[in-house]
XYZ file of C-alpha atoms in Angstrom:
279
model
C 0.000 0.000 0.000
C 1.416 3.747 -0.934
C 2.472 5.373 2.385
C -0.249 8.022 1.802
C -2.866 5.561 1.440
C -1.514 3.595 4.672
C -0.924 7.089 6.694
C -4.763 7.932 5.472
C -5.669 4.091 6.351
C -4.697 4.245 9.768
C -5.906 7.388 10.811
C -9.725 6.051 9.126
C -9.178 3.122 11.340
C -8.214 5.413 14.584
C -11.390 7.013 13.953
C -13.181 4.242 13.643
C -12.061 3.165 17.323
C -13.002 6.735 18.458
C -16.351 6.286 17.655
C -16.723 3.461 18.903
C -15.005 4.390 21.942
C -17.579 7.590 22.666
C -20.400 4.529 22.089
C -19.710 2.062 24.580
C -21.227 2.138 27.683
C -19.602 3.873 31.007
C -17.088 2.069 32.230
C -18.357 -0.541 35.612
C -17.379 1.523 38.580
C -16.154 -1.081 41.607
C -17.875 -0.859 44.737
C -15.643 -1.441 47.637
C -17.111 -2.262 51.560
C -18.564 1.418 52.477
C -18.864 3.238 49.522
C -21.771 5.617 49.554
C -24.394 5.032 47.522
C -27.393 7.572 46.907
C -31.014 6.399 46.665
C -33.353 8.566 44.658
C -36.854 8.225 43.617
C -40.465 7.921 44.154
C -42.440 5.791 46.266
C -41.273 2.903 43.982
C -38.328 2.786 45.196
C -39.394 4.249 49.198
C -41.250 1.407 49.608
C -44.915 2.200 50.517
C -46.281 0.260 53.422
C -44.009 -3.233 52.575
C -42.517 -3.161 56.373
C -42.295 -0.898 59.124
C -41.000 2.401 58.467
C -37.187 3.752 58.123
C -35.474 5.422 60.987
C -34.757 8.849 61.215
C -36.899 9.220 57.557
C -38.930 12.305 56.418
C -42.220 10.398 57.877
C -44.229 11.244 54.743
C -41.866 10.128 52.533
C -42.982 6.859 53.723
C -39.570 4.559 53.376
C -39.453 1.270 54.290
C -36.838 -0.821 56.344
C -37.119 -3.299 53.534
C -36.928 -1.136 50.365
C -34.864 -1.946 47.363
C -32.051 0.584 48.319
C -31.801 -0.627 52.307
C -31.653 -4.264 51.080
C -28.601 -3.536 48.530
C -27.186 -1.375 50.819
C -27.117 -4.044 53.489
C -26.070 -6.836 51.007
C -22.472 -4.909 49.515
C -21.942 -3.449 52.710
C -22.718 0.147 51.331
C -23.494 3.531 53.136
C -26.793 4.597 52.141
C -28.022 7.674 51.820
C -31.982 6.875 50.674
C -33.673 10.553 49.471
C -36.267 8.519 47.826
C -39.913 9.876 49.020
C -43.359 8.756 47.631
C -45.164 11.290 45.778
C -41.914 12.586 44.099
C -42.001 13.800 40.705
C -38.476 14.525 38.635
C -39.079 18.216 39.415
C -38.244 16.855 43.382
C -35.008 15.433 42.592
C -34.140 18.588 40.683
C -35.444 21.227 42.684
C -36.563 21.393 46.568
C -39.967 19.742 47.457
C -41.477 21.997 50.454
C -39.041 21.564 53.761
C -36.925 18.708 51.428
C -34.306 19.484 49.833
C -33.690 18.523 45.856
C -32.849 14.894 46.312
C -29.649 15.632 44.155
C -28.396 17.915 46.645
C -27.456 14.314 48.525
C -24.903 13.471 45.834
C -21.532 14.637 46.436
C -17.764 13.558 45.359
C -17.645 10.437 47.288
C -20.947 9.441 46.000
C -19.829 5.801 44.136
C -23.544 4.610 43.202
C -26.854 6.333 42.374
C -29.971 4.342 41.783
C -32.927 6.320 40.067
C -36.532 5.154 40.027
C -38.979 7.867 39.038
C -41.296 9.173 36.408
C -44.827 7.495 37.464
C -45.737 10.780 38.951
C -45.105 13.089 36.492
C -47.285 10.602 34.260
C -50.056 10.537 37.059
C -49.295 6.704 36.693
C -50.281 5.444 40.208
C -53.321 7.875 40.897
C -54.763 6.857 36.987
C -54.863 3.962 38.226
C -56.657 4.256 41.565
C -59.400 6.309 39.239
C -59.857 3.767 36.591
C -60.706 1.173 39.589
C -63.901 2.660 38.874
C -64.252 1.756 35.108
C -66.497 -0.445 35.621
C -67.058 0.037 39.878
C -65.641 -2.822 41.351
C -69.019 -3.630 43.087
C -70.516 -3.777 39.270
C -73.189 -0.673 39.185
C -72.538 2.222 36.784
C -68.942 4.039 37.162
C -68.736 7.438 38.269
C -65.707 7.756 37.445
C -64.933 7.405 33.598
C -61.449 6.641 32.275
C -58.919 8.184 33.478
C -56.957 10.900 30.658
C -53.883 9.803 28.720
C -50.318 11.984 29.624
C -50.038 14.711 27.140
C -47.155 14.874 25.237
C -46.076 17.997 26.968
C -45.770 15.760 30.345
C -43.980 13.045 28.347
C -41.610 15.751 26.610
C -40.823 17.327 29.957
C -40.688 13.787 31.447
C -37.868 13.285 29.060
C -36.061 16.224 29.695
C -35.774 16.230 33.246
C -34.380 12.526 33.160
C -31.622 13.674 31.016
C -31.011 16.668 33.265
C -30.740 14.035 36.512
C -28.413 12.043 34.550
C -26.163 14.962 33.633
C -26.649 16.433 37.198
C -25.545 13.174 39.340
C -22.480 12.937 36.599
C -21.417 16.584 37.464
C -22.261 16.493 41.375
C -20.784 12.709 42.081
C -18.227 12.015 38.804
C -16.618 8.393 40.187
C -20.597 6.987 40.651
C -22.482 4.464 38.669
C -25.737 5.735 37.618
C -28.465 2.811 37.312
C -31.888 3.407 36.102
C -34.230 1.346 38.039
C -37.662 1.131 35.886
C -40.791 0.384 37.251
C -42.590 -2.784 38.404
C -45.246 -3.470 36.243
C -48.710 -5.081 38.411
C -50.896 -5.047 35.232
C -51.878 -8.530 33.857
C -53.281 -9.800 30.348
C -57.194 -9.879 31.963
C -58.847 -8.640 34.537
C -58.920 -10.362 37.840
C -60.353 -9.303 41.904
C -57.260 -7.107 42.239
C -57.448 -5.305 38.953
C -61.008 -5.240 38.006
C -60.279 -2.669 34.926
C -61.981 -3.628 31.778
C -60.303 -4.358 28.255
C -60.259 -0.796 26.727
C -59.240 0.293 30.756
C -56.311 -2.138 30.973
C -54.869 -1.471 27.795
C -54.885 2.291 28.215
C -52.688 1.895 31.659
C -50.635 -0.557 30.263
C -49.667 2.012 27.617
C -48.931 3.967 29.986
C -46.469 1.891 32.137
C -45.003 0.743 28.619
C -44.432 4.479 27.257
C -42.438 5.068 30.656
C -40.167 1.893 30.499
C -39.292 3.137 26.747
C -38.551 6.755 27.509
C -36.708 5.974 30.673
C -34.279 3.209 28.756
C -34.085 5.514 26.052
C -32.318 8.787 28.366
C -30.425 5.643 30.199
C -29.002 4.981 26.472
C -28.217 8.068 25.534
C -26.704 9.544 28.927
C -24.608 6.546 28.857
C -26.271 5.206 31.934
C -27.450 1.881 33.236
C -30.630 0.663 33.009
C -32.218 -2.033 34.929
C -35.498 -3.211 33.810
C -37.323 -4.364 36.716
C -40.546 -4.251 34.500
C -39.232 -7.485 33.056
C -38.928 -8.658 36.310
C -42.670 -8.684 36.503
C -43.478 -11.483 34.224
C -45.224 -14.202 35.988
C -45.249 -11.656 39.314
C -48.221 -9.446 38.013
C -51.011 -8.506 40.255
C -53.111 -11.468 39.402
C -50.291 -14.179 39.827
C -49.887 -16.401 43.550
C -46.617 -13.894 44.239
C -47.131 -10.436 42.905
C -44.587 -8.192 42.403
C -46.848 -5.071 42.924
C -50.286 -5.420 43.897
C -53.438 -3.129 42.724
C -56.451 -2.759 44.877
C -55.454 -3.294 48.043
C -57.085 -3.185 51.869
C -53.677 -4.041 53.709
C -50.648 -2.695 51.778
C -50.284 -0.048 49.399
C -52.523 0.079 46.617
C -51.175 0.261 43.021
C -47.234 -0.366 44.430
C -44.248 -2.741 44.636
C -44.818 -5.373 47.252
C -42.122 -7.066 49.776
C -41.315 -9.106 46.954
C -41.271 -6.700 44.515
C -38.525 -4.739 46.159
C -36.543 -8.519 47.078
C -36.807 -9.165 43.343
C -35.407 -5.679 42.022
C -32.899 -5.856 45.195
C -31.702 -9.077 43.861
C -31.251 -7.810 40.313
C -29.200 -5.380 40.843
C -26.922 -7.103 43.040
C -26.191 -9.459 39.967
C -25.632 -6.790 37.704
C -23.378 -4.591 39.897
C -21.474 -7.629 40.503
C -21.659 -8.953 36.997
C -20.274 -5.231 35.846
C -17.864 -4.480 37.990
């Protein structure tokens, strides 16, 4: 080969190698014995009503002892700093929620792993689903309540963008952590059953829903070179309807429309195999 075309060949192949380079996932961070690791999120990942309630927590944040974050914490022997809080919306781990400060603000240098779980709320997932209980009333007279509205795409644009902002925000606040997108739990079976009495055209509208989430959620874990868990595909076999759910619908005793004890044991599990697989 001419030593122009080899000079010319090697510098293609150099970029080549770049590109591929700035593709590729983040590089596994390891995880020694007492590295601090951030817990942010929703009630999804608080742990509504699965055990009795986390000391020295925001009471109506409503953690659990037994959450997904406590039990991985306790597993790798990590410092945990759990800012998750039901109700939360992005917005809250962006920007201060009342007397609570933006979850974010718990990130700092020596921050090694960040879990995320969020996004239901700014889709009015969970209370959607409480109102289309009604549709038809469970006790079978005439529903009051009609089905519930569909996110616009203003909430799922602005769902998007403040994902990407987290992402960018925990790599600028806490550099040396891994960032792992937790997705949700999904309860919703193929038919109706006692615990999700929703009917065809109601079922199908919520699972759209939970399925729009999981897809815009993997899709800012892609791009912001972030890790994504997929607890949704956890659920298979685990729905609300099955003899162990994973998250639970209508419900006298726990939570209603949330992860069970399970649940958060399954997810807990999960990504204790991939942080170990990873790193």
């Amino acid at each position: 080969m001419a030593p122009g075309r080899l000079g010319n060949a090697v510098l293609m192949r150099g970029a080549v190698a770049l590109l591929a380079l700035a593709a590729a996932p983040a590089s596994p961070v390891a995880l020694p014995s007492g590295s601090t690791y951030v817990a942010l999120g929703s009630s999804y990942a608080a742990g509504a009503r699965i055990g009795a309630p986390a000391p020295a927590a925001p009471m109506r944040c409503g953690q659990t002892v037994n959450n997904y974050p406590r039990l991985v914490a306790a597993r790798l022997h990590l410092d945990l700093v759990d800012a998750s809080c039901g109700g939360a919306t992005t917005e809250h781990l962006l920007r201060a929620w009342d007397e609570l400060p933006a979850q974010l603000d718990h990130l700092t240098a020596a921050t090694r792993l960040v879990t995320v779980t969020i996004g239901g709320n700014d889709v009015h997932l969970v209370s959607d689903l409480a109102r289309a209980e009604c549709t038809p009333a469970r006790d079978g007279a005439a529903s009051h309540c009609g089905p519930p509205p569909a996110p616009t795409a203003a909430e799922w644009t602005r769902l998007g963008r403040n994902l990407a902002e987290i992402a960018r925000q925990v790599r600028h606040r806490a550099p040396r952590a891994r960032l792992v997108f937790v997705d949700y739990l999904d309860m919703l079976p193929a038919r109706p059953c006692a615990s999700i009495p929703y009917d065809a055209a109601g079922l199908a509208r919520a699972r759209a829903t939970v399925r729009h989430l999981a897809r815009v959620t993997a899709a800012v874990a892609r791009r912001e070179r972030a890790t994504l868990l997929r607890a949704g595909a956890l659920s298979r076999g685990h729905d609300s309807c099955s003899a162990e759910p994973y998250a639970v619908g209508h419900s006298d005793t726990g939570a209603s429309w949330h992860p069970t004890a399970a649940g958060h044991a399954a997810i807990a599990a999960a990504l204790i195999r991939l942080l170990r697989d990873t790193s």
